[in-house]
Coordinates of C-alpha atoms in Angstrom, one line a residue:
A1 CA -8.1 -14.7 -26.2
P2 CA -10.8 -12.5 -24.6
K3 CA -9.7 -9.2 -23.3
P4 CA -10.3 -8.5 -19.6
P5 CA -13.0 -5.9 -18.8
R6 CA -12.0 -2.3 -18.3
G7 CA -12.4 -0.6 -15.0
P8 CA -12.6 -3.3 -12.3
P9 CA -12.0 -1.9 -8.8
K10 CA -8.4 -2.1 -7.6
I11 CA -8.1 -2.3 -3.8
P12 CA -4.5 -3.3 -3.0
H13 CA -5.0 -4.0 0.6
P14 CA -7.8 -3.8 3.2
P15 CA -7.9 -0.4 5.0
H16 CA -6.9 -0.3 8.6
F17 CA -9.8 2.0 9.4
L18 CA -12.8 0.2 8.0
G19 CA -15.2 3.1 8.3
C20 CA -14.4 4.3 4.8
F21 CA -12.4 3.2 1.8
C22 CA -11.6 4.3 -1.7
V23 CA -11.4 2.4 -5.0
A24 CA -9.2 3.2 -8.0
M25 CA -10.8 2.7 -11.4
D26 CA -10.6 3.6 -15.0
S27 CA -13.5 5.9 -14.4
G28 CA -11.8 7.8 -11.6
V29 CA -12.1 7.2 -7.8
R30 CA -15.1 6.1 -5.8
I31 CA -15.3 6.6 -2.0
F32 CA -17.5 4.3 0.1
N33 CA -18.8 4.2 3.7
V34 CA -18.6 0.6 5.1
E35 CA -21.6 0.5 7.5
P36 CA -24.1 1.1 6.0
L37 CA -22.4 0.4 2.7
M38 CA -23.0 3.4 0.5
E39 CA -21.0 5.7 -1.8
K40 CA -19.9 8.8 -0.1
G41 CA -18.3 10.6 -3.1
H42 CA -16.4 10.2 -6.3
L43 CA -13.8 11.8 -8.5
D44 CA -14.7 11.3 -12.1
A45 CA -12.3 10.8 -15.0
E46 CA -12.7 14.4 -16.1
Q47 CA -11.1 15.5 -12.8
V48 CA -8.4 12.9 -12.3
G49 CA -8.3 10.6 -15.4
S50 CA -8.0 6.9 -14.9
I51 CA -6.3 5.9 -11.7
G52 CA -4.0 3.0 -11.0
L53 CA -3.6 3.4 -7.2
A54 CA -5.6 5.3 -4.6
E55 CA -5.1 5.5 -0.9
M56 CA -7.1 7.4 1.7
L57 CA -5.6 8.9 4.9
H58 CA -7.9 7.3 7.5
R59 CA -11.3 8.9 7.1
S60 CA -10.1 12.3 5.9
N61 CA -10.3 14.5 2.9
L62 CA -6.7 13.6 1.8
L63 CA -6.2 11.0 -1.0
A64 CA -3.0 9.8 -2.6
L65 CA -3.4 9.2 -6.3
V66 CA -1.2 7.5 -8.9
G67 CA -2.2 7.6 -12.6
G68 CA -2.8 4.3 -14.5
G69 CA -5.3 2.4 -16.5
A70 CA -6.7 3.3 -19.9
H71 CA -6.7 7.2 -19.9
P72 CA -4.3 8.4 -17.2
K73 CA -4.1 12.2 -16.5
F74 CA -1.3 11.8 -14.0
P75 CA 2.1 9.9 -14.5
D76 CA 2.7 6.5 -12.9
V77 CA 6.0 7.8 -11.4
S78 CA 4.3 10.4 -9.3
V79 CA 2.1 10.4 -6.1
L80 CA -0.3 13.3 -6.0
I81 CA -2.0 14.3 -2.8
W82 CA -5.6 15.4 -3.5
D83 CA -7.4 17.5 -0.9
D84 CA -11.0 17.0 -1.6
A85 CA -12.0 19.8 0.8
R86 CA -10.0 22.4 -1.1
E87 CA -12.0 24.9 -3.0
G88 CA -11.7 25.2 -6.8
K89 CA -10.9 22.6 -9.5
D90 CA -7.2 22.2 -8.7
K91 CA -7.2 20.1 -5.5
V92 CA -3.6 18.7 -5.8
V93 CA -1.7 20.1 -2.8
L94 CA 1.5 17.9 -2.9
E95 CA 3.4 15.9 -5.5
F96 CA 6.1 13.3 -4.9
T97 CA 8.0 12.2 -8.0
L98 CA 9.9 8.9 -8.0
P99 CA 12.5 7.5 -10.4
K100 CA 10.4 4.4 -11.3
P101 CA 6.7 3.6 -11.6
V102 CA 4.9 3.5 -8.2
L103 CA 3.7 0.1 -7.1
A104 CA 2.2 0.9 -3.7
V105 CA 1.4 3.9 -1.5
R106 CA 0.7 3.8 2.3
M107 CA -0.2 6.8 4.5
R108 CA -0.4 7.5 8.2
H109 CA -0.9 10.7 10.1
D110 CA 2.8 11.7 9.9
K111 CA 4.4 9.7 7.1
L112 CA 4.0 8.7 3.5
V113 CA 5.5 5.4 2.2
V114 CA 6.0 4.9 -1.6
L115 CA 7.2 1.6 -3.1
V116 CA 8.8 1.2 -6.5
R117 CA 10.5 -1.9 -7.8
S118 CA 13.4 -2.9 -5.5
R119 CA 13.2 0.3 -3.4
L120 CA 11.0 1.9 -0.8
Y121 CA 10.9 5.6 0.2
V122 CA 9.6 7.2 3.4
F123 CA 8.6 10.9 3.5
S124 CA 7.4 13.1 6.3
F125 CA 3.8 14.0 5.7
P126 CA 1.7 16.1 5.3
H127 CA 3.6 19.0 7.0
N128 CA 7.1 19.9 5.7
P129 CA 7.3 17.0 3.3
Q130 CA 10.8 15.7 2.8
K131 CA 12.5 12.3 2.3
L132 CA 13.4 10.6 5.6
F133 CA 14.6 7.1 4.6
E134 CA 15.2 4.8 1.7
F135 CA 15.3 1.0 1.9
D136 CA 16.4 -1.6 -0.7
T137 CA 14.0 -4.5 -1.0
R138 CA 14.0 -7.8 -2.8
D139 CA 12.8 -7.3 -6.4
N140 CA 9.4 -6.7 -5.1
P141 CA 7.0 -9.6 -5.9
K142 CA 3.9 -8.3 -7.5
G143 CA 0.3 -9.5 -7.3
N144 CA -1.8 -9.1 -10.5
W145 CA -5.2 -7.6 -10.1
F146 CA -7.5 -8.9 -12.9
G147 CA -4.5 -8.6 -15.3
L148 CA -4.7 -4.8 -15.3
G149 CA -2.2 -3.6 -12.8
W150 CA 0.7 -4.5 -10.5
I151 CA 0.5 -4.3 -6.7
G152 CA 3.6 -3.8 -4.6
I153 CA 3.9 -5.6 -1.3
C154 CA 4.3 -3.5 1.9
D155 CA 2.2 -2.3 4.8
L156 CA 2.4 0.6 7.3
C157 CA 0.9 0.5 10.8
P158 CA -1.4 3.4 11.6
S159 CA -0.8 3.3 15.4
L160 CA 0.1 6.6 17.1
E161 CA 2.5 4.7 19.4
R162 CA 4.3 2.6 16.8
A163 CA 5.1 3.5 13.2
L164 CA 5.9 0.0 12.0
L165 CA 6.7 -0.7 8.4
V166 CA 6.9 -4.2 6.8
F167 CA 8.2 -5.2 3.3
P168 CA 9.8 -8.2 1.6
G169 CA 13.4 -8.9 2.7
H170 CA 16.3 -9.6 0.5
K171 CA 16.1 -13.4 1.2
C172 CA 13.3 -15.2 -0.6
G173 CA 10.3 -15.6 1.7
S174 CA 11.5 -13.2 4.4
L175 CA 9.9 -10.0 5.8
Q176 CA 11.7 -6.9 7.0
L177 CA 10.3 -4.8 9.9
V178 CA 11.3 -1.3 10.6
D179 CA 10.0 0.9 13.5
L180 CA 10.0 4.3 12.0
S181 CA 9.0 6.0 15.3
V182 CA 12.5 5.2 16.8
A183 CA 14.5 5.8 13.6
E184 CA 16.3 9.1 13.1
R185 CA 16.3 10.8 9.8
G186 CA 19.4 10.1 7.7
S187 CA 20.6 7.4 10.1
S188 CA 21.3 3.8 9.1
V189 CA 18.4 1.6 10.1
A190 CA 18.8 -2.1 10.5
P191 CA 15.5 -3.8 9.8
V192 CA 14.4 -6.9 11.8
T193 CA 14.0 -10.0 9.7
I194 CA 11.3 -12.7 9.9
N195 CA 11.8 -15.9 7.8
A196 CA 8.1 -16.3 7.0
H197 CA 7.9 -18.6 3.9
Q198 CA 10.0 -20.7 1.5
G199 CA 8.5 -19.1 -1.6
E200 CA 8.2 -15.4 -2.5
V201 CA 6.0 -13.3 -0.2
T202 CA 3.0 -11.9 -2.2
C203 CA 0.7 -10.6 0.6
V204 CA 1.4 -8.9 3.9
S205 CA -0.7 -7.1 6.4
L206 CA -0.1 -5.5 9.9
S207 CA -2.6 -5.4 12.7
P208 CA -3.7 -1.8 13.6
P209 CA -1.6 -1.7 16.8
G210 CA 1.4 -3.2 14.9
T211 CA 1.7 -6.2 17.2
L212 CA 1.0 -8.8 14.6
V213 CA 1.9 -9.3 10.9
A214 CA 0.2 -11.8 8.6
S215 CA 1.7 -13.0 5.3
A216 CA 1.2 -15.4 2.4
S217 CA 3.5 -16.7 -0.3
A218 CA 3.1 -17.1 -4.0
R219 CA 1.7 -20.5 -3.7
G220 CA -1.2 -19.2 -1.6
T221 CA -1.9 -22.3 0.4
L222 CA -0.8 -21.0 3.9
L223 CA -1.4 -17.9 5.9
R224 CA 1.0 -17.3 8.7
L225 CA 0.8 -14.9 11.7
F226 CA 3.8 -13.6 13.6
C227 CA 4.4 -11.5 16.7
T228 CA 6.3 -8.4 15.5
R229 CA 8.2 -8.0 18.8
T230 CA 9.4 -11.6 19.3
R231 CA 9.3 -12.6 15.6
H232 CA 7.7 -15.9 16.8
R233 CA 5.1 -17.6 14.6
L234 CA 1.8 -17.6 16.5
L235 CA -0.5 -19.3 14.0
E236 CA -0.6 -21.1 10.7
L237 CA -3.8 -21.5 8.6
R238 CA -4.0 -23.8 5.6
R239 CA -6.3 -22.4 3.0
G240 CA -6.1 -25.5 0.8
T241 CA -3.8 -27.5 -1.4
D242 CA -4.4 -25.8 -4.7
P243 CA -2.3 -22.8 -5.5
A244 CA -4.1 -19.4 -5.3
T245 CA -3.3 -15.7 -5.4
L246 CA -4.2 -14.0 -2.1
F247 CA -4.8 -10.3 -1.6

């Protein structure tokens, strides 16, 4: 069987702030401006090795990096915060080490979310970083990007007013919503559940204000849109009848 090509871009989810985005590759990380579309910068493999996951904090100098691919320099159980504006060669300013390989990373101005298999961790960030919450999830369904890496399913709202987090619920096809802005550290938080699909959820995305959540299942024939406050389904879009993997 032919081997998949090395180094395709891995973009786990569309960025909320579309002015700029970063791409994780075997050759490092590339940073692009959207309009006009042009490369703004890059971190080569000599600096960071091959990267499995990369996430940019809005349009800032902070990047979250997770090692992966053919020649990783960083472990896949750690999230390293890279400050590209820092002088010198060593630009790693924070490191978060998890008990299992990292499947997804999300950032907002005051929190960092890290997803591993069956568990999700929320940290204060970037000032005084410490663990705030842990949530058990369903054995997190994983999308496969060109056969080279696993993508965990979760999303985090960037809104200043509402720090909404969404991830797969324990029941097959369900979503769990948590408003981190009203949760207190160390307290027991009861997520709100939306029964979104009959099959496993494989794709989820929040609108920038956190008022809407869109999801798709493993079959990939339907896209559903829900109100996060009422949990009512607002829209259903049929992509087609043939199964497909959605991102």
